[in-house]
Amino acid sequence: MVGWLYERECTVFRFVNLTCHSRYLTSLFGFVTHAGGARTTILSTLLLLALLPAPIKVWGLQAAFALAASHIPVHLIKKYYPRHRPYLAMPETKMLVYPLKDHSFPSGHTTAIFSVLTPFVFHLPSLALPLIALGSLVALSRIYLGHHYPSDVLVGVLLGGGSGILSTLILG
């Protein structure tokens, strides 16, 4: 069963990474992937804390707490369940940026973007669609760029979204 699931996952990975390439998508995903990076997510939460007016400053605090809390399980999972990145397992993988040195599972970029966006989805439901679309583009970019398998980003969505929900409930 595990082998069958892995083969299906590799099929999806190859479709996104090898079949769907275009100059437009490469530019789009090369840019949007950084929205889930450490610099962007940390800086954006600090800016939200600094710029939001007092009554809604708690939203920025929820996003910052979710970001920090979400990366504890990411670090532990990467350490105790090391998974080679797809470009190490599949030599045909298209790589557009330099290879990363840590493990693939789960996706830290995806976890980060969903942890920061989730509190705002709760507080501003009218922005849910564009915020979830942004998070989904970051997740898809990680596969497109050859850094993650689909299950890596799926677990990142769950960890980031879960930490965002918990931070919203705890710091509500």
mmCIF file of C-alpha atoms in Angstrom:
data_model
loop_
_atom_site.group_PDB
_atom_site.id
_atom_site.type_symbol
_atom_site.label_atom_id
_atom_site.label_comp_id
_atom_site.label_asym_id
_atom_site.label_seq_id
_atom_site.Cartn_x
_atom_site.Cartn_y
_atom_site.Cartn_z
ATOM 1 C CA MET A 1 0.000 0.000 0.000
ATOM 2 C CA VAL A 2 2.790 2.460 0.901
ATOM 3 C CA GLY A 3 4.567 1.711 -2.370
ATOM 4 C CA TRP A 4 1.364 2.291 -4.332
ATOM 5 C CA LEU A 5 0.773 5.648 -2.586
ATOM 6 C CA TYR A 6 4.364 6.708 -3.227
ATOM 7 C CA GLU A 7 4.019 5.882 -6.933
ATOM 8 C CA ARG A 8 0.804 7.955 -7.166
ATOM 9 C CA GLU A 9 2.532 10.818 -5.398
ATOM 10 C CA CYS A 10 5.493 10.616 -7.778
ATOM 11 C CA THR A 11 3.075 10.682 -10.707
ATOM 12 C CA VAL A 12 1.508 13.915 -9.418
ATOM 13 C CA PHE A 13 4.964 15.353 -8.684
ATOM 14 C CA ARG A 14 6.212 14.542 -12.203
ATOM 15 C CA PHE A 15 3.105 16.079 -13.767
ATOM 16 C CA VAL A 16 3.564 19.364 -11.881
ATOM 17 C CA ASN A 17 7.361 19.450 -12.053
ATOM 18 C CA LEU A 18 7.996 18.081 -15.539
ATOM 19 C CA THR A 19 4.842 18.460 -17.633
ATOM 20 C CA CYS A 20 3.428 21.826 -16.563
ATOM 21 C CA HIS A 21 6.504 23.954 -17.156
ATOM 22 C CA SER A 22 6.226 27.248 -18.960
ATOM 23 C CA ARG A 23 8.102 30.527 -18.872
ATOM 24 C CA TYR A 24 5.093 32.240 -17.252
ATOM 25 C CA LEU A 25 4.688 29.615 -14.509
ATOM 26 C CA THR A 26 8.411 29.590 -13.796
ATOM 27 C CA SER A 27 8.344 33.359 -13.239
ATOM 28 C CA LEU A 28 5.153 33.204 -11.177
ATOM 29 C CA PHE A 29 6.227 30.319 -8.944
ATOM 30 C CA GLY A 30 9.792 31.574 -8.654
ATOM 31 C CA PHE A 31 8.366 34.794 -7.218
ATOM 32 C CA VAL A 32 5.429 33.513 -5.143
ATOM 33 C CA THR A 33 7.410 30.781 -3.379
ATOM 34 C CA HIS A 34 9.198 33.482 -1.367
ATOM 35 C CA ALA A 35 5.903 34.474 0.295
ATOM 36 C CA GLY A 36 6.319 31.343 2.421
ATOM 37 C CA GLY A 37 10.000 31.873 3.167
ATOM 38 C CA ALA A 38 11.348 32.699 6.603
ATOM 39 C CA ARG A 39 12.309 36.286 5.766
ATOM 40 C CA THR A 40 8.933 37.163 4.316
ATOM 41 C CA THR A 41 6.761 35.468 6.924
ATOM 42 C CA ILE A 42 8.767 36.748 9.900
ATOM 43 C CA LEU A 43 8.999 40.278 8.486
ATOM 44 C CA SER A 44 5.302 40.363 7.593
ATOM 45 C CA THR A 45 4.212 39.276 11.071
ATOM 46 C CA LEU A 46 6.513 41.862 12.679
ATOM 47 C CA LEU A 47 5.117 44.559 10.384
ATOM 48 C CA LEU A 48 1.565 43.519 11.212
ATOM 49 C CA LEU A 49 2.370 43.761 14.919
ATOM 50 C CA ALA A 50 3.865 47.221 14.404
ATOM 51 C CA LEU A 51 1.307 48.653 11.979
ATOM 52 C CA LEU A 52 -2.072 47.251 12.942
ATOM 53 C CA PRO A 53 -4.176 49.480 15.181
ATOM 54 C CA ALA A 54 -4.608 48.369 18.798
ATOM 55 C CA PRO A 55 -8.028 46.673 18.566
ATOM 56 C CA ILE A 56 -6.910 44.322 15.784
ATOM 57 C CA LYS A 57 -3.221 44.056 16.689
ATOM 58 C CA VAL A 58 -4.140 40.696 18.236
ATOM 59 C CA TRP A 59 -4.522 39.313 14.683
ATOM 60 C CA GLY A 60 -0.854 40.006 14.048
ATOM 61 C CA LEU A 61 -0.007 38.435 17.387
ATOM 62 C CA GLN A 62 -2.028 35.343 16.454
ATOM 63 C CA ALA A 63 -0.172 35.105 13.131
ATOM 64 C CA ALA A 64 3.228 35.510 14.837
ATOM 65 C CA PHE A 65 2.369 32.924 17.492
ATOM 66 C CA ALA A 66 1.094 30.491 14.846
ATOM 67 C CA LEU A 67 4.261 30.934 12.787
ATOM 68 C CA ALA A 68 6.527 30.270 15.758
ATOM 69 C CA ALA A 69 4.458 27.360 17.079
ATOM 70 C CA SER A 70 4.100 25.688 13.676
ATOM 71 C CA HIS A 71 7.815 25.333 13.189
ATOM 72 C CA ILE A 72 8.395 23.254 16.289
ATOM 73 C CA PRO A 73 6.675 20.197 14.752
ATOM 74 C CA VAL A 74 8.247 20.967 11.354
ATOM 75 C CA HIS A 75 11.714 20.855 12.899
ATOM 76 C CA LEU A 76 10.988 17.682 14.876
ATOM 77 C CA ILE A 77 9.417 15.854 11.933
ATOM 78 C CA LYS A 78 12.305 16.772 9.622
ATOM 79 C CA LYS A 79 14.738 15.519 12.266
ATOM 80 C CA TYR A 80 13.030 12.257 13.207
ATOM 81 C CA TYR A 81 11.437 11.348 9.868
ATOM 82 C CA PRO A 82 14.021 12.407 7.308
ATOM 83 C CA ARG A 83 12.816 12.229 3.743
ATOM 84 C CA HIS A 84 15.032 12.974 0.788
ATOM 85 C CA ARG A 85 13.886 15.770 -1.448
ATOM 86 C CA PRO A 86 12.428 14.709 -4.808
ATOM 87 C CA TYR A 87 15.440 15.925 -6.788
ATOM 88 C CA LEU A 88 17.576 13.427 -4.861
ATOM 89 C CA ALA A 89 15.200 10.515 -5.532
ATOM 90 C CA MET A 90 14.255 11.389 -9.120
ATOM 91 C CA PRO A 91 17.156 12.563 -11.270
ATOM 92 C CA GLU A 92 14.808 13.887 -13.975
ATOM 93 C CA THR A 93 13.464 16.574 -11.606
ATOM 94 C CA LYS A 94 13.638 20.113 -12.973
ATOM 95 C CA MET A 95 15.440 22.322 -10.486
ATOM 96 C CA LEU A 96 15.153 26.069 -10.884
ATOM 97 C CA VAL A 97 17.004 27.145 -7.753
ATOM 98 C CA TYR A 98 19.873 25.766 -5.751
ATOM 99 C CA PRO A 99 19.135 22.559 -3.836
ATOM 100 C CA LEU A 100 18.231 22.793 -0.175
ATOM 101 C CA LYS A 101 20.182 20.914 2.472
ATOM 102 C CA ASP A 102 17.443 19.948 4.913
ATOM 103 C CA HIS A 103 14.847 17.220 4.481
ATOM 104 C CA SER A 104 11.697 17.398 2.413
ATOM 105 C CA PHE A 105 8.950 16.401 4.830
ATOM 106 C CA PRO A 106 7.037 18.574 5.698
ATOM 107 C CA SER A 107 7.210 21.765 3.641
ATOM 108 C CA GLY A 108 8.322 24.652 5.839
ATOM 109 C CA HIS A 109 7.296 27.298 3.284
ATOM 110 C CA THR A 110 3.779 25.877 3.079
ATOM 111 C CA THR A 111 3.522 25.554 6.849
ATOM 112 C CA ALA A 112 4.683 29.146 7.306
ATOM 113 C CA ILE A 113 2.324 30.762 4.816
ATOM 114 C CA PHE A 114 -0.732 28.903 6.101
ATOM 115 C CA SER A 115 0.135 29.607 9.740
ATOM 116 C CA VAL A 116 0.325 33.351 9.019
ATOM 117 C CA LEU A 117 -2.745 33.509 6.748
ATOM 118 C CA THR A 118 -5.149 31.394 8.809
ATOM 119 C CA PRO A 119 -5.882 33.947 11.576
ATOM 120 C CA PHE A 120 -6.736 36.527 8.895
ATOM 121 C CA VAL A 121 -9.030 34.062 7.123
ATOM 122 C CA PHE A 122 -10.989 33.769 10.381
ATOM 123 C CA HIS A 123 -11.143 37.495 11.065
ATOM 124 C CA LEU A 124 -11.672 38.650 7.477
ATOM 125 C CA PRO A 125 -13.812 35.972 5.769
ATOM 126 C CA SER A 126 -14.252 38.265 2.756
ATOM 127 C CA LEU A 127 -10.518 37.789 2.075
ATOM 128 C CA ALA A 128 -10.563 34.014 2.599
ATOM 129 C CA LEU A 129 -10.513 33.171 -1.114
ATOM 130 C CA PRO A 130 -7.506 35.332 -2.080
ATOM 131 C CA LEU A 131 -5.594 34.388 1.083
ATOM 132 C CA ILE A 132 -6.160 30.657 0.585
ATOM 133 C CA ALA A 133 -5.294 31.084 -3.110
ATOM 134 C CA LEU A 134 -1.993 32.716 -2.138
ATOM 135 C CA GLY A 135 -1.196 29.909 0.287
ATOM 136 C CA SER A 136 -2.115 27.316 -2.332
ATOM 137 C CA LEU A 137 0.143 28.971 -4.912
ATOM 138 C CA VAL A 138 3.053 28.821 -2.454
ATOM 139 C CA ALA A 139 2.302 25.127 -1.814
ATOM 140 C CA LEU A 140 2.104 24.360 -5.544
ATOM 141 C CA SER A 141 5.296 26.323 -6.187
ATOM 142 C CA ARG A 142 7.202 24.024 -3.848
ATOM 143 C CA ILE A 143 6.285 21.033 -6.038
ATOM 144 C CA TYR A 144 6.789 22.945 -9.298
ATOM 145 C CA LEU A 145 10.256 24.052 -8.213
ATOM 146 C CA GLY A 146 11.205 20.453 -7.393
ATOM 147 C CA HIS A 147 11.664 20.827 -3.638
ATOM 148 C CA HIS A 148 8.688 18.888 -2.271
ATOM 149 C CA TYR A 149 6.376 15.976 -2.864
ATOM 150 C CA PRO A 150 2.615 16.623 -2.730
ATOM 151 C CA SER A 151 2.330 15.006 0.721
ATOM 152 C CA ASP A 152 5.032 17.377 2.030
ATOM 153 C CA VAL A 153 2.913 20.388 1.135
ATOM 154 C CA LEU A 154 -0.325 18.741 2.280
ATOM 155 C CA VAL A 155 1.142 18.175 5.745
ATOM 156 C CA GLY A 156 2.443 21.762 5.648
ATOM 157 C CA VAL A 157 -1.101 23.006 4.997
ATOM 158 C CA LEU A 158 -2.388 20.936 7.926
ATOM 159 C CA LEU A 159 0.373 22.036 10.327
ATOM 160 C CA GLY A 160 0.193 25.700 9.337
ATOM 161 C CA GLY A 161 -3.587 25.843 9.228
ATOM 162 C CA GLY A 162 -3.843 23.925 12.493
ATOM 163 C CA SER A 163 -1.428 26.239 14.278
ATOM 164 C CA GLY A 164 -3.288 29.249 12.866
ATOM 165 C CA ILE A 165 -6.592 27.897 14.169
ATOM 166 C CA LEU A 166 -5.118 27.120 17.592
ATOM 167 C CA SER A 167 -3.487 30.537 17.902
ATOM 168 C CA THR A 168 -6.787 32.196 16.968
ATOM 169 C CA LEU A 169 -8.645 30.208 19.600
ATOM 170 C CA ILE A 170 -6.001 30.599 22.318
ATOM 171 C CA LEU A 171 -5.250 34.285 21.757
ATOM 172 C CA GLY A 172 -8.811 35.116 20.615
#
